[in-house]
Each structure stands twice: as C-alpha cells, then as structure tokens.
Coordinates of C-alpha atoms in Angstrom, one line a residue:
M1 CA -0.2 -0.1 0.0
S2 CA 3.1 2.3 -0.4
N3 CA 0.8 4.3 -3.2
L4 CA -1.4 5.6 -0.8
I5 CA -2.0 9.2 -0.8
L6 CA -2.5 9.2 2.7
N7 CA -1.1 6.6 5.3
S8 CA -2.3 8.6 8.2
L9 CA -5.0 11.6 9.0
E10 CA -4.6 14.3 11.3
I11 CA -7.2 17.3 11.4
R12 CA -7.4 20.2 13.5
N13 CA -10.0 22.9 13.9
F14 CA -12.6 21.2 11.3
R15 CA -16.7 21.2 12.1
A16 CA -16.4 18.9 15.5
F17 CA -13.0 18.1 15.0
E18 CA -10.5 20.3 17.4
H19 CA -8.2 17.4 16.8
L20 CA -8.4 14.2 15.4
Q21 CA -5.8 11.3 14.6
I22 CA -6.0 8.4 12.6
E23 CA -2.8 6.2 13.0
R24 CA -3.2 4.1 9.9
L25 CA -5.1 4.4 6.8
G26 CA -5.7 1.4 4.0
R27 CA -6.7 1.5 0.7
V28 CA -10.2 0.8 1.2
N29 CA -11.4 2.6 4.6
L30 CA -14.8 2.3 6.1
I31 CA -16.2 4.5 9.1
V32 CA -18.6 3.9 11.1
G33 CA -19.9 5.4 14.7
K34 CA -22.9 7.0 16.1
N35 CA -24.8 10.2 14.6
N36 CA -23.2 13.4 14.9
V37 CA -19.6 12.1 15.9
G38 CA -18.3 13.6 12.1
K39 CA -18.5 10.7 9.7
T40 CA -19.8 13.0 6.8
S41 CA -17.3 15.9 8.2
L42 CA -14.8 13.6 7.8
L43 CA -15.3 12.9 4.5
E44 CA -15.3 16.5 3.6
A45 CA -12.6 17.1 5.4
I46 CA -10.3 14.6 2.7
Q47 CA -12.1 16.1 0.0
L48 CA -10.8 19.4 1.2
Y49 CA -7.4 17.9 1.4
A50 CA -7.8 16.7 -2.3
S51 CA -8.8 19.7 -3.7
R52 CA -6.1 22.0 -1.8
G53 CA -8.6 23.9 -0.4
A54 CA -10.3 25.4 -3.4
P55 CA -12.7 27.9 -2.8
L56 CA -15.6 26.5 -5.2
L57 CA -15.3 23.1 -3.4
I58 CA -15.7 25.1 0.0
W59 CA -18.9 26.5 -1.2
E60 CA -20.3 23.5 -2.7
I61 CA -19.6 21.4 1.0
L62 CA -21.4 24.5 2.6
G63 CA -24.4 24.4 0.3
R64 CA -24.9 20.3 0.7
R65 CA -25.6 21.5 4.1
E66 CA -27.5 24.2 3.3
E67 CA -25.2 26.2 5.5
S68 CA -24.8 28.6 2.4
R69 CA -27.4 30.0 0.2
L70 CA -24.7 32.1 -1.7
R71 CA -24.7 31.3 -5.5
Y72 CA -22.6 32.2 -7.9
S73 CA -23.5 35.2 -10.1
D74 CA -22.8 38.6 -11.3
H75 CA -24.8 40.2 -8.1
R76 CA -22.9 41.6 -5.5
V77 CA -22.7 39.5 -2.7
N78 CA -22.5 40.8 1.1
I79 CA -19.1 40.1 3.1
E80 CA -20.8 39.3 6.3
E81 CA -22.8 36.8 4.6
L82 CA -19.6 35.0 3.2
L83 CA -18.1 35.1 6.4
T84 CA -21.3 33.9 8.6
A85 CA -21.4 30.5 5.9
L86 CA -17.5 30.1 6.2
K87 CA -17.5 29.9 10.3
Y88 CA -19.8 26.4 9.7
L89 CA -16.3 24.9 8.8
F90 CA -14.5 25.7 12.0
Y91 CA -14.1 23.9 15.2
G92 CA -17.2 25.2 17.4
R93 CA -18.7 27.7 14.6
R94 CA -16.4 30.5 15.7
E95 CA -15.9 33.6 14.0
V96 CA -13.6 33.0 11.1
M97 CA -12.0 36.5 12.1
S98 CA -11.4 35.4 15.6
Y99 CA -7.8 33.7 15.6
F100 CA -8.2 30.3 16.9
G101 CA -6.3 28.1 14.5
P102 CA -6.3 27.4 10.8
I103 CA -8.0 24.4 9.4
Q104 CA -5.2 21.8 8.8
V105 CA -5.4 18.5 7.4
G106 CA -2.9 16.1 6.6
S107 CA -0.7 13.1 7.5
I108 CA 0.1 12.7 11.4
N109 CA 3.5 14.6 12.4
L110 CA 3.6 16.2 9.1
L111 CA 0.7 19.3 9.7
E112 CA 3.9 21.3 8.6
T113 CA 3.3 19.8 4.6
A114 CA -0.5 19.7 5.3
L115 CA -3.5 21.8 3.9
S116 CA -3.9 25.0 5.9
L117 CA -6.9 27.2 5.6
F118 CA -7.9 30.4 7.0
V119 CA -9.5 33.9 6.7
G120 CA -7.1 36.8 7.1
M121 CA -7.2 40.4 6.8
Y122 CA -5.2 41.6 4.4
T123 CA -3.8 45.4 2.7
R124 CA -2.7 46.3 -0.4
Q125 CA 1.1 47.7 -0.5
V126 CA 4.0 48.7 -2.6
D127 CA 6.8 46.2 -3.2
E128 CA 10.5 47.0 -4.3
E129 CA 9.5 46.7 -7.5
G130 CA 6.7 49.3 -7.8
K131 CA 4.0 46.3 -7.9
R132 CA 1.0 46.1 -5.3
Q133 CA 0.6 43.0 -3.7
W134 CA -1.5 41.7 -1.3
R135 CA -0.2 41.6 2.4
L136 CA -1.2 39.4 5.5
L137 CA -1.9 41.8 8.5
Q138 CA -1.2 41.0 12.0
P139 CA -4.6 41.1 14.5
E140 CA -2.7 44.6 16.4
E141 CA -2.4 46.0 13.0
Y142 CA -5.8 45.7 11.8
D143 CA -7.3 49.0 12.9
L144 CA -4.0 50.8 11.7
A145 CA -4.0 49.5 8.3
D146 CA -5.6 51.3 5.0
S147 CA -8.9 49.5 3.7
P148 CA -8.0 46.1 5.4
T149 CA -9.8 43.5 3.3
P150 CA -10.7 39.9 4.5
R151 CA -9.4 36.7 1.9
L152 CA -9.5 33.2 2.3
T153 CA -6.1 31.8 2.7
V154 CA -4.6 28.6 1.4
Q155 CA -1.3 27.1 2.4
I156 CA 0.1 24.0 0.9
D157 CA 2.9 22.1 2.4
G158 CA 4.1 25.0 4.5
K159 CA 5.0 26.6 1.2
V160 CA 2.6 27.7 -1.1
S161 CA 0.6 30.4 -0.1
I162 CA -2.4 31.6 -2.1
S163 CA -5.3 34.0 -0.7
Y164 CA -8.8 34.7 -2.4
Q165 CA -10.9 37.6 -3.0
L166 CA -13.7 37.3 -0.3
D167 CA -15.6 40.4 -0.8
N168 CA -18.9 41.7 -2.8
T169 CA -16.8 40.9 -6.3
L170 CA -17.1 37.5 -5.4
S171 CA -17.1 35.2 -9.0
P172 CA -16.0 31.8 -9.8
R173 CA -13.2 33.4 -12.1
L174 CA -12.0 35.0 -8.9
L175 CA -12.3 31.8 -7.1
T176 CA -10.3 29.3 -9.7
S177 CA -7.7 27.0 -7.7
E178 CA -4.3 27.5 -8.5
I179 CA -2.9 24.9 -7.1
K180 CA -2.8 21.5 -8.6
E181 CA -5.8 19.6 -7.0
I182 CA -5.6 15.7 -6.4
N183 CA -8.0 14.0 -8.1
S184 CA -11.3 13.0 -5.8
V185 CA -15.0 11.9 -6.6
F186 CA -17.9 12.3 -3.9
S187 CA -20.6 10.2 -3.7
V188 CA -23.1 11.8 -1.3
A189 CA -25.8 10.2 0.4
N190 CA -28.5 10.6 -1.9
G191 CA -26.6 9.4 -5.2
L192 CA -25.1 11.4 -7.7
T193 CA -27.1 13.7 -9.8
K194 CA -28.0 13.8 -13.3
R195 CA -25.5 16.2 -14.3
Q196 CA -22.8 14.3 -12.5
I197 CA -23.7 10.9 -14.0
G198 CA -23.5 12.3 -17.5
E199 CA -20.0 13.9 -16.8
L200 CA -18.5 10.4 -15.0
W201 CA -20.1 8.4 -17.7
D202 CA -18.7 10.8 -20.7
N203 CA -15.1 10.4 -18.9
I204 CA -15.0 6.8 -19.4
A205 CA -17.5 6.1 -22.5
L206 CA -15.8 3.5 -24.8
T207 CA -13.1 2.8 -22.8
S208 CA -12.2 -0.3 -21.3
L209 CA -13.5 1.0 -17.8
E210 CA -16.9 0.9 -19.0
K211 CA -16.5 -2.9 -18.6
D212 CA -16.1 -2.5 -14.7
V213 CA -19.3 -0.5 -14.5
L214 CA -21.3 -3.1 -16.2
E215 CA -19.7 -5.9 -13.8
A216 CA -21.2 -3.4 -11.1
L217 CA -24.8 -3.5 -12.6
R218 CA -24.5 -7.0 -13.4
I219 CA -24.4 -7.6 -9.1
I220 CA -28.0 -6.9 -9.0
A221 CA -29.3 -7.2 -12.8
P222 CA -27.1 -10.3 -14.1
G223 CA -28.6 -10.0 -17.6
V224 CA -27.4 -6.2 -18.1
E225 CA -25.7 -6.6 -21.3
G226 CA -24.8 -2.7 -22.3
I227 CA -25.2 0.7 -21.1
N228 CA -25.8 4.2 -22.6
L229 CA -27.3 7.4 -21.5
V230 CA -30.1 9.6 -23.7
S231 CA -31.6 13.0 -23.3
D232 CA -34.4 12.9 -20.4
T233 CA -36.8 15.0 -22.6
P234 CA -36.3 16.9 -26.1
A235 CA -36.1 20.3 -24.3
S236 CA -34.0 19.1 -21.5
R237 CA -29.9 18.8 -21.3
D238 CA -30.5 16.0 -18.8
R239 CA -29.3 13.1 -19.5
I240 CA -30.6 9.7 -18.0
P241 CA -29.2 5.9 -18.1
I242 CA -30.9 3.6 -20.2
V243 CA -29.7 -0.9 -20.6
K244 CA -29.7 -3.2 -22.8
I245 CA -31.2 -6.2 -21.1
R246 CA -30.7 -10.1 -22.1
S247 CA -34.0 -11.4 -23.9
I248 CA -35.5 -8.0 -23.6
D249 CA -35.5 -6.2 -27.2
E250 CA -36.0 -2.7 -26.3
P251 CA -33.5 -0.8 -23.6
L252 CA -34.7 0.1 -20.2
P253 CA -34.7 3.1 -18.2
L254 CA -32.3 1.8 -15.3
R255 CA -34.1 3.0 -12.8
S256 CA -37.1 1.3 -13.8
L257 CA -34.9 -1.7 -12.5
G258 CA -35.0 -0.2 -9.0
D259 CA -33.2 2.7 -7.1
G260 CA -30.6 0.0 -6.1
M261 CA -29.3 0.1 -9.7
Q262 CA -28.6 3.8 -10.0
R263 CA -27.1 4.0 -6.6
V264 CA -24.8 1.2 -7.8
L265 CA -24.0 2.9 -10.9
G266 CA -22.9 6.2 -9.1
I267 CA -20.9 4.4 -7.2
A268 CA -19.3 2.6 -10.0
L269 CA -18.8 5.6 -12.3
A270 CA -17.1 7.5 -9.2
L271 CA -14.7 4.5 -8.7
V272 CA -13.1 4.5 -12.2
N273 CA -13.4 8.2 -12.0
A274 CA -11.0 8.5 -8.9
R275 CA -8.3 7.0 -10.8
D276 CA -4.8 7.7 -8.9
G277 CA -7.1 9.8 -6.7
I278 CA -9.3 9.4 -3.6
L279 CA -12.7 8.0 -3.8
L280 CA -15.6 9.4 -1.1
I281 CA -19.2 7.6 -0.5
D282 CA -21.3 8.6 1.9
E283 CA -23.8 6.3 3.8
F284 CA -22.7 3.6 1.3
E285 CA -25.8 1.3 2.2
N286 CA -28.2 3.6 0.8
G287 CA -30.8 1.8 -1.7
I288 CA -28.3 -1.4 -1.8
H289 CA -30.1 -4.6 -0.7
Y290 CA -27.6 -6.3 1.8
S291 CA -27.2 -9.1 -0.3
A292 CA -25.7 -7.2 -2.9
Q293 CA -23.5 -5.5 -0.6
P294 CA -20.3 -8.1 -0.4
D295 CA -19.8 -8.4 -4.0
L296 CA -20.1 -4.8 -4.4
W297 CA -17.0 -4.3 -1.5
R298 CA -15.4 -7.1 -3.5
L299 CA -15.2 -5.1 -6.9
I300 CA -14.7 -2.0 -4.8
F301 CA -11.3 -3.5 -3.3
R302 CA -10.2 -4.9 -6.8
V303 CA -10.7 -1.7 -8.6
A304 CA -9.3 0.1 -6.1
N305 CA -6.3 -1.5 -6.2
R306 CA -6.0 -1.8 -10.1
L307 CA -6.7 1.7 -10.5
N308 CA -4.5 3.4 -7.4
V309 CA -7.9 4.5 -5.7
Q310 CA -7.9 5.3 -2.0
V311 CA -11.5 4.5 -1.0
F312 CA -13.4 6.6 2.3
V313 CA -16.6 5.2 2.9
T314 CA -19.1 5.9 5.8
T315 CA -22.1 3.5 6.5
H316 CA -24.6 2.9 9.7
S317 CA -25.5 -0.3 8.6
W318 CA -24.6 -3.7 10.1
D319 CA -25.2 -5.2 7.1
C320 CA -22.3 -3.3 5.5
I321 CA -20.2 -4.4 8.1
E322 CA -20.3 -7.9 7.7
A323 CA -20.3 -7.4 3.7
F324 CA -16.9 -5.4 3.8
Q325 CA -15.8 -7.6 6.7
Q326 CA -16.3 -10.6 4.1
A327 CA -14.3 -8.3 1.4
T328 CA -11.9 -7.8 3.5
Q329 CA -11.2 -11.2 4.9
E330 CA -10.9 -12.4 1.0
N331 CA -8.3 -9.4 0.2
T332 CA -4.9 -11.0 0.6
Q333 CA -3.2 -7.7 0.4
N334 CA -4.7 -6.4 4.2
E335 CA -6.1 -3.5 2.3
G336 CA -9.2 -2.9 4.4
L337 CA -9.4 -1.0 7.9
L338 CA -12.5 0.0 9.8
I339 CA -12.5 3.3 11.7
R340 CA -14.6 3.8 14.4
L341 CA -15.5 7.6 15.4
E342 CA -16.8 8.0 18.8
N343 CA -17.3 11.0 21.6
K344 CA -15.0 10.1 24.7
R345 CA -15.5 12.7 27.2
G346 CA -16.5 15.6 24.5
K347 CA -13.7 14.7 22.1
L348 CA -13.6 12.6 19.1
V349 CA -11.4 10.1 18.5
A350 CA -10.7 7.6 15.9
T351 CA -10.1 3.8 16.3
A352 CA -8.7 1.7 13.3
L353 CA -9.6 -2.1 13.3
D354 CA -7.3 -4.5 11.1
E355 CA -9.3 -7.5 9.3
E356 CA -8.2 -9.8 12.0
R357 CA -9.7 -7.5 14.7
L358 CA -12.9 -7.1 12.2
A359 CA -13.4 -10.4 11.8
V360 CA -13.6 -10.9 15.8
I361 CA -16.4 -7.9 15.8
T362 CA -18.4 -9.3 13.2
R363 CA -18.2 -13.0 14.6
E364 CA -18.9 -11.9 18.2
Q365 CA -21.7 -9.1 17.2
I366 CA -19.7 -6.3 18.9
E367 CA -21.6 -3.4 18.3
V368 CA -19.4 -0.1 16.8
R369 CA -22.0 1.2 14.8

C-alpha cells in the first residue's frame, strides 16, 4: 500500500474535530460511529485536502448542508454573509476573524506539509518593484491598516500560500484554484445528480473502464449487456441511463430496475473516475440490498487496487460492516480498515481496526456503529 495518498490522517479545527488523529489508513476504509460523531465531516475534510482548499469546493460543501445559500452570479454578495457561512467549517463555529488557529488536514506529525486554511485580513502595499501586492496583517495591525480586506488563505506544504478575494466582487473566475488538485470524487448519501452521472460517464465512455461499470450493475441485474445515456426530454440537457437486458429487445431506463441500480451506477462511475486519487462515499448502504453488498465491496477492492484509488466510505449499517468484513478477509493484500469514530468525554477520537480485529467484531457481533 505504498502508493496511498494518505497513510495516516490528522485534522485540526474542522467542524466537530478540534484535533483528530487516525494513525493508520488502508486502501479501502470503512468509517462507522453513532450519529453526530463526524463521519460525513471526515469525508469533507479529506475532500478539502484533495482539492487543495479550492474555494469553489468550499462553497459546494457548505451548500450540501444548506449552510450557505449563496450562488455564483454577477450580483453583489454581502461580505458578512460570506464570513457567516465560512464559520460553519471551523471548530465550534467560531467567528472566522477571531484567531483560534487554521483548519489543517494532512498526515500525522506532518502538519507543516499539510493543507492549512484560514481567513486573514490583508492590505495592499507596493513592493520593491513598484507592484501592488497583498500583505497579511497581524491582528494588532487591523485598526491601523488602510482598507483591510478579508481574504481566504490557503497554504500547502508550508510553502505555497495563496489568498482568494472574499468581498462583494465574488465570482467563480476569482475563486479558481491555482494549485494542482488531487483527483477525488464524492458520492453523497442521496447519490449523484443526473448531470454528475453524465459527466462521469462521458469521461470513461468507449474505454475499458466501461467493463467495470457493467460488472457492478450485473451484481444486481446479471442480464445487463450494455448501458448508454440518452436525453431525458427533447427540451432538457439532462440525460438518463438506459440499459440493454438479455432477452429483452427494447432498452430500459435504468431506474425501472430499482433505485439500487441507480446507486450502484453512481458508485461504479465514481470509482473508475477516481483513478490515482480518492473516492469518497457517504452512507454506502443507501438503496443497496444487503445481499448485493459483499460482491460490490469485492469489486471496489479489486478496482481500487488496479486503478490506485484510496477509498473512504461511511455507513450506519451492520449488514454493510459484515459485507465489508467478508471482502476484507478475502483480500490477500490486507488493504481494508474499519475506522470507528466516537465521542469520549466531549472529544472525538478514532480507532482503526484491521481485518483480524474486524473478524472478531463481526463474529461476536460487537457493536461498533
């Protein structure tokens, strides 16, 4: 597992995590725990890390939870609205202009090389070449500076530092990331949208990766022979997946075979599009019958290893844990880990369980959810 993007994980000041450490990560990681222990937040932190703090991704994360209703347009945006929305990302929902330390995500004991994110106050100054540059102010300079301006600041590897404008000229053009991102795909709990499925399909259409998608669909419907996407309606840009079933002449809408097929399609497309990157799946079990889960996990292990994908998945389901354990036990490369999040005396902590301990948990039916 030497090619893993993250061999361990340390998070500071992000959402519910004041300081979280996971000392070991695998190729495929299943995250469990009670409600409100931060399972989805853990996925978000990893996605933020992979995006290298891309501002557009930050607003997408906030939008998923309806923490921000801001939309990108040419209309003016209130600065206070932006700062109020951003505080949801910081531990304790503290005011972002109050300095309690940046959000940090990276490998354990290497936070100086990790992603660091904060909102700072800047002022314009003229450098030695006569160019106007942004300079980060210290708190004691706020009242003395000329026109201090809040800017979203991203630091990578302790070296690269970029700040993004956060004022009433907000637009996508001004929030385009200038740092090379790590490839990542996030399949949210309620599945991918039609637009997302269309984009992911277009990326792999007519390539060998189609075979992996078909193999996933055949876990539920063995008679599937082919898949394509067609226009939803003549006036719509959305497309819907249709499938060819053995012994049936006409293609069928995929959803006519059940919501589970749509969910499996989304997971499979996300997986093959995450090559050399990270796949994130929230609430894996949604829409998927327990009997199909062991084979789907086997497929994920196999394809993730072949395409060099690191996988992070959350679940509330005991059936999902048992299916994961079966696939992990059969995997000869010891690539699966169960990560349990729990609240201990008001602090969120993580415990990583390898295949041997996971086998004991499922055999003895020890509660870990």
